[in-house]
Amino acid sequence: EMDNQVLQIVYISGKDSYAMRLFEVRPFQFLIKPLRPEQIREVARKAARLIRKTSLFFEFKSGHTQFKVSLKDILYFESNGKKVRLITRGRLYEFYGKLSEIEKQLHDQDFIRIHKSYLVNYYHVMEYQYESIKLSDKTVLAISQQQRKSVRERLFQRRCLEGNA
């Protein structure tokens, strides 16, 4: 079974009028003929980068079991005393660890610290308000006062990058 979130579609056409109709399909890229070899190489590089990003995992040990969870499935991490809760749509994992260590480990991924207790996955942020965010599973999490400015900046920065993806 192919994971359709990893599949990237590039449309090629001689007519740019098709581009507007493709927004529903959300193609990765739309290229207009005639194609230049460097265009194809650049699109292939961007797609490979995105696919690598969406096929990464977070690994941890809970009890005597080693777990491996796809980063794209993680909604958020929650600090709970000496333990960390990892929340996905269908499951909650708990293991010993520090949120600050996880944040360092995932520094080049799209996880944003919104509170001393929460590290959220940017891809699951569906709504943003100054004091809170709503995730794709409808969970609402508070943004702590000291994180509000940096969260706003990170979200803005991320949206700008997406526009150039």
PDB file of C-alpha atoms in Angstrom:
ATOM      1  CA  GLU A   1       0.000   0.000   0.000  1.00  0.00           C
ATOM      2  CA  MET A   2       1.482   3.313  -1.040  1.00  0.00           C
ATOM      3  CA  ASP A   3       1.423   6.214   1.393  1.00  0.00           C
ATOM      4  CA  ASN A   4      -0.189   8.980  -0.663  1.00  0.00           C
ATOM      5  CA  GLN A   5       1.373  11.677   1.529  1.00  0.00           C
ATOM      6  CA  VAL A   6       4.770  10.677   0.169  1.00  0.00           C
ATOM      7  CA  LEU A   7       3.651  10.577  -3.466  1.00  0.00           C
ATOM      8  CA  GLN A   8       4.479  13.834  -5.252  1.00  0.00           C
ATOM      9  CA  ILE A   9       2.745  14.726  -8.527  1.00  0.00           C
ATOM     10  CA  VAL A  10       4.228  17.105 -11.086  1.00  0.00           C
ATOM     11  CA  TYR A  11       1.972  18.232 -13.949  1.00  0.00           C
ATOM     12  CA  ILE A  12       3.493  19.162 -17.279  1.00  0.00           C
ATOM     13  CA  SER A  13       1.451  20.986 -19.900  1.00  0.00           C
ATOM     14  CA  GLY A  14       1.800  23.293 -22.830  1.00  0.00           C
ATOM     15  CA  LYS A  15      -1.048  25.446 -21.469  1.00  0.00           C
ATOM     16  CA  ASP A  16      -0.736  27.427 -18.269  1.00  0.00           C
ATOM     17  CA  SER A  17      -4.553  27.711 -18.032  1.00  0.00           C
ATOM     18  CA  TYR A  18      -4.623  24.208 -16.461  1.00  0.00           C
ATOM     19  CA  ALA A  19      -2.605  25.375 -13.451  1.00  0.00           C
ATOM     20  CA  MET A  20      -5.576  27.019 -11.717  1.00  0.00           C
ATOM     21  CA  ARG A  21      -7.742  23.900 -12.069  1.00  0.00           C
ATOM     22  CA  LEU A  22      -5.112  21.758 -10.344  1.00  0.00           C
ATOM     23  CA  PHE A  23      -5.382  23.454  -6.945  1.00  0.00           C
ATOM     24  CA  GLU A  24      -7.876  20.819  -5.754  1.00  0.00           C
ATOM     25  CA  VAL A  25      -5.416  18.033  -6.587  1.00  0.00           C
ATOM     26  CA  ARG A  26      -2.594  19.925  -4.851  1.00  0.00           C
ATOM     27  CA  PRO A  27       0.202  18.907  -7.188  1.00  0.00           C
ATOM     28  CA  PHE A  28       3.752  19.326  -6.001  1.00  0.00           C
ATOM     29  CA  GLN A  29       4.643  21.440  -9.037  1.00  0.00           C
ATOM     30  CA  PHE A  30       3.245  22.618 -12.366  1.00  0.00           C
ATOM     31  CA  LEU A  31       5.709  22.951 -15.238  1.00  0.00           C
ATOM     32  CA  ILE A  32       5.011  24.508 -18.620  1.00  0.00           C
ATOM     33  CA  LYS A  33       6.528  23.150 -21.824  1.00  0.00           C
ATOM     34  CA  PRO A  34       9.074  23.430 -23.248  1.00  0.00           C
ATOM     35  CA  LEU A  35      10.979  21.996 -20.295  1.00  0.00           C
ATOM     36  CA  ARG A  36      14.563  22.785 -19.462  1.00  0.00           C
ATOM     37  CA  PRO A  37      16.715  20.006 -17.954  1.00  0.00           C
ATOM     38  CA  GLU A  38      17.597  22.190 -14.932  1.00  0.00           C
ATOM     39  CA  GLN A  39      13.850  22.627 -14.173  1.00  0.00           C
ATOM     40  CA  ILE A  40      13.401  18.855 -14.014  1.00  0.00           C
ATOM     41  CA  ARG A  41      16.497  18.401 -11.840  1.00  0.00           C
ATOM     42  CA  GLU A  42      15.343  21.128  -9.420  1.00  0.00           C
ATOM     43  CA  VAL A  43      11.820  19.656  -9.075  1.00  0.00           C
ATOM     44  CA  ALA A  44      13.273  16.168  -8.533  1.00  0.00           C
ATOM     45  CA  ARG A  45      15.612  17.548  -5.826  1.00  0.00           C
ATOM     46  CA  LYS A  46      12.753  19.336  -4.033  1.00  0.00           C
ATOM     47  CA  ALA A  47      10.506  16.253  -4.200  1.00  0.00           C
ATOM     48  CA  ALA A  48      13.290  13.994  -2.871  1.00  0.00           C
ATOM     49  CA  ARG A  49      13.914  16.436   0.000  1.00  0.00           C
ATOM     50  CA  LEU A  50      10.206  16.440   0.894  1.00  0.00           C
ATOM     51  CA  ILE A  51       9.919  12.651   0.659  1.00  0.00           C
ATOM     52  CA  ARG A  52      12.963  12.203   2.919  1.00  0.00           C
ATOM     53  CA  LYS A  53      11.404  14.576   5.429  1.00  0.00           C
ATOM     54  CA  THR A  54       8.087  12.700   5.473  1.00  0.00           C
ATOM     55  CA  SER A  55       9.702   9.292   5.862  1.00  0.00           C
ATOM     56  CA  LEU A  56      11.682  10.020   9.027  1.00  0.00           C
ATOM     57  CA  PHE A  57      11.042   8.371  12.378  1.00  0.00           C
ATOM     58  CA  PHE A  58      11.302   9.119  16.080  1.00  0.00           C
ATOM     59  CA  GLU A  59      12.678   6.181  18.079  1.00  0.00           C
ATOM     60  CA  PHE A  60      12.348   5.611  21.817  1.00  0.00           C
ATOM     61  CA  LYS A  61      12.211   2.864  24.425  1.00  0.00           C
ATOM     62  CA  SER A  62       9.297   2.267  26.757  1.00  0.00           C
ATOM     63  CA  GLY A  63       9.708  -0.556  29.248  1.00  0.00           C
ATOM     64  CA  HIS A  64      11.539  -3.319  27.378  1.00  0.00           C
ATOM     65  CA  THR A  65      10.135  -2.329  23.995  1.00  0.00           C
ATOM     66  CA  GLN A  66      11.813  -0.220  21.316  1.00  0.00           C
ATOM     67  CA  PHE A  67       9.334   1.899  19.305  1.00  0.00           C
ATOM     68  CA  LYS A  68       9.670   3.687  15.983  1.00  0.00           C
ATOM     69  CA  VAL A  69       6.975   6.251  15.085  1.00  0.00           C
ATOM     70  CA  SER A  70       6.837   8.151  11.790  1.00  0.00           C
ATOM     71  CA  LEU A  71       7.394  11.886  12.430  1.00  0.00           C
ATOM     72  CA  LYS A  72       4.465  12.821  10.167  1.00  0.00           C
ATOM     73  CA  ASP A  73       2.107  10.844  12.441  1.00  0.00           C
ATOM     74  CA  ILE A  74       3.147  12.642  15.636  1.00  0.00           C
ATOM     75  CA  LEU A  75       0.713  15.371  16.690  1.00  0.00           C
ATOM     76  CA  TYR A  76       2.727  16.559  19.691  1.00  0.00           C
ATOM     77  CA  PHE A  77       4.949  15.662  22.623  1.00  0.00           C
ATOM     78  CA  GLU A  78       3.839  16.515  26.140  1.00  0.00           C
ATOM     79  CA  SER A  79       6.129  16.724  29.144  1.00  0.00           C
ATOM     80  CA  ASN A  80       4.685  14.992  32.202  1.00  0.00           C
ATOM     81  CA  GLY A  81       7.092  14.980  35.140  1.00  0.00           C
ATOM     82  CA  LYS A  82      10.039  12.704  34.271  1.00  0.00           C
ATOM     83  CA  LYS A  83       8.049  11.154  31.450  1.00  0.00           C
ATOM     84  CA  VAL A  84       7.147  12.339  27.973  1.00  0.00           C
ATOM     85  CA  ARG A  85       3.894  11.530  26.246  1.00  0.00           C
ATOM     86  CA  LEU A  86       4.011  11.124  22.469  1.00  0.00           C
ATOM     87  CA  ILE A  87       0.553  11.629  20.953  1.00  0.00           C
ATOM     88  CA  THR A  88      -0.483  10.409  17.501  1.00  0.00           C
ATOM     89  CA  ARG A  89      -4.036  10.302  16.124  1.00  0.00           C
ATOM     90  CA  GLY A  90      -4.624   6.770  17.279  1.00  0.00           C
ATOM     91  CA  ARG A  91      -2.257   6.213  20.164  1.00  0.00           C
ATOM     92  CA  LEU A  92      -0.529   7.681  23.183  1.00  0.00           C
ATOM     93  CA  TYR A  93       2.975   6.474  24.100  1.00  0.00           C
ATOM     94  CA  GLU A  94       4.768   7.266  27.341  1.00  0.00           C
ATOM     95  CA  PHE A  95       8.478   7.007  28.016  1.00  0.00           C
ATOM     96  CA  TYR A  96      11.155   8.478  30.278  1.00  0.00           C
ATOM     97  CA  GLY A  97      12.803  11.537  28.796  1.00  0.00           C
ATOM     98  CA  LYS A  98      13.079  15.314  28.642  1.00  0.00           C
ATOM     99  CA  LEU A  99      11.227  17.530  26.196  1.00  0.00           C
ATOM    100  CA  SER A 100      14.336  19.713  25.820  1.00  0.00           C
ATOM    101  CA  GLU A 101      16.333  16.671  24.602  1.00  0.00           C
ATOM    102  CA  ILE A 102      13.617  15.745  22.093  1.00  0.00           C
ATOM    103  CA  GLU A 103      13.508  19.349  20.889  1.00  0.00           C
ATOM    104  CA  LYS A 104      17.293  19.240  20.268  1.00  0.00           C
ATOM    105  CA  GLN A 105      16.992  15.885  18.496  1.00  0.00           C
ATOM    106  CA  LEU A 106      14.248  17.245  16.188  1.00  0.00           C
ATOM    107  CA  HIS A 107      15.758  20.736  15.725  1.00  0.00           C
ATOM    108  CA  ASP A 108      15.888  20.436  11.925  1.00  0.00           C
ATOM    109  CA  GLN A 109      12.349  19.040  11.677  1.00  0.00           C
ATOM    110  CA  ASP A 110       9.072  20.947  11.830  1.00  0.00           C
ATOM    111  CA  PHE A 111       8.425  20.749  15.565  1.00  0.00           C
ATOM    112  CA  ILE A 112       7.704  23.940  17.477  1.00  0.00           C
ATOM    113  CA  ARG A 113       7.988  24.466  21.232  1.00  0.00           C
ATOM    114  CA  ILE A 114       4.813  26.318  22.239  1.00  0.00           C
ATOM    115  CA  HIS A 115       4.999  25.789  26.004  1.00  0.00           C
ATOM    116  CA  LYS A 116       7.366  24.267  28.560  1.00  0.00           C
ATOM    117  CA  SER A 117       5.132  21.187  28.337  1.00  0.00           C
ATOM    118  CA  TYR A 118       4.372  21.012  24.577  1.00  0.00           C
ATOM    119  CA  LEU A 119       6.349  20.403  21.409  1.00  0.00           C
ATOM    120  CA  VAL A 120       3.978  20.336  18.428  1.00  0.00           C
ATOM    121  CA  ASN A 121       4.257  19.126  14.846  1.00  0.00           C
ATOM    122  CA  TYR A 122       3.837  22.085  12.463  1.00  0.00           C
ATOM    123  CA  TYR A 123       2.075  19.865   9.896  1.00  0.00           C
ATOM    124  CA  HIS A 124      -0.774  19.187  12.329  1.00  0.00           C
ATOM    125  CA  VAL A 125      -1.367  22.842  13.292  1.00  0.00           C
ATOM    126  CA  MET A 126      -4.723  23.659  11.690  1.00  0.00           C
ATOM    127  CA  GLU A 127      -5.560  26.901  13.512  1.00  0.00           C
ATOM    128  CA  TYR A 128      -3.366  29.460  15.192  1.00  0.00           C
ATOM    129  CA  GLN A 129      -4.380  32.137  17.655  1.00  0.00           C
ATOM    130  CA  TYR A 130      -2.127  34.299  19.773  1.00  0.00           C
ATOM    131  CA  GLU A 131      -2.780  32.233  22.926  1.00  0.00           C
ATOM    132  CA  SER A 132      -3.480  28.772  21.504  1.00  0.00           C
ATOM    133  CA  ILE A 133      -3.277  26.405  18.544  1.00  0.00           C
ATOM    134  CA  LYS A 134      -5.710  23.763  17.308  1.00  0.00           C
ATOM    135  CA  LEU A 135      -4.310  20.515  15.919  1.00  0.00           C
ATOM    136  CA  SER A 136      -5.700  18.254  13.194  1.00  0.00           C
ATOM    137  CA  ASP A 137      -7.407  16.015  15.787  1.00  0.00           C
ATOM    138  CA  LYS A 138      -9.199  19.120  17.241  1.00  0.00           C
ATOM    139  CA  THR A 139      -6.951  19.219  20.343  1.00  0.00           C
ATOM    140  CA  VAL A 140      -6.436  22.797  21.535  1.00  0.00           C
ATOM    141  CA  LEU A 141      -3.137  23.539  23.287  1.00  0.00           C
ATOM    142  CA  ALA A 142      -2.132  26.727  25.092  1.00  0.00           C
ATOM    143  CA  ILE A 143       0.847  28.781  23.953  1.00  0.00           C
ATOM    144  CA  SER A 144       2.705  30.033  27.015  1.00  0.00           C
ATOM    145  CA  GLN A 145       3.205  33.771  27.341  1.00  0.00           C
ATOM    146  CA  GLN A 146       6.999  33.545  27.005  1.00  0.00           C
ATOM    147  CA  GLN A 147       6.693  31.474  23.783  1.00  0.00           C
ATOM    148  CA  ARG A 148       4.057  33.574  21.956  1.00  0.00           C
ATOM    149  CA  LYS A 149       6.462  35.793  20.041  1.00  0.00           C
ATOM    150  CA  SER A 150       8.771  32.952  18.963  1.00  0.00           C
ATOM    151  CA  VAL A 151       5.802  30.735  17.989  1.00  0.00           C
ATOM    152  CA  ARG A 152       4.351  33.521  15.838  1.00  0.00           C
ATOM    153  CA  GLU A 153       7.749  34.043  14.188  1.00  0.00           C
ATOM    154  CA  ARG A 154       8.313  30.304  13.580  1.00  0.00           C
ATOM    155  CA  LEU A 155       4.839  29.836  12.074  1.00  0.00           C
ATOM    156  CA  PHE A 156       5.280  32.887   9.830  1.00  0.00           C
ATOM    157  CA  GLN A 157       8.764  31.739   8.785  1.00  0.00           C
ATOM    158  CA  ARG A 158       7.438  28.239   8.029  1.00  0.00           C
ATOM    159  CA  ARG A 159       4.542  29.563   5.918  1.00  0.00           C
ATOM    160  CA  CYS A 160       6.995  31.694   3.925  1.00  0.00           C
ATOM    161  CA  LEU A 161       9.179  28.655   3.274  1.00  0.00           C
ATOM    162  CA  GLU A 162       6.123  26.679   2.164  1.00  0.00           C
ATOM    163  CA  GLY A 163       5.292  29.354  -0.341  1.00  0.00           C
ATOM    164  CA  ASN A 164       8.722  28.793  -1.886  1.00  0.00           C
ATOM    165  CA  ALA A 165       8.724  24.980  -1.589  1.00  0.00           C
TER     166      ALA A 165
END
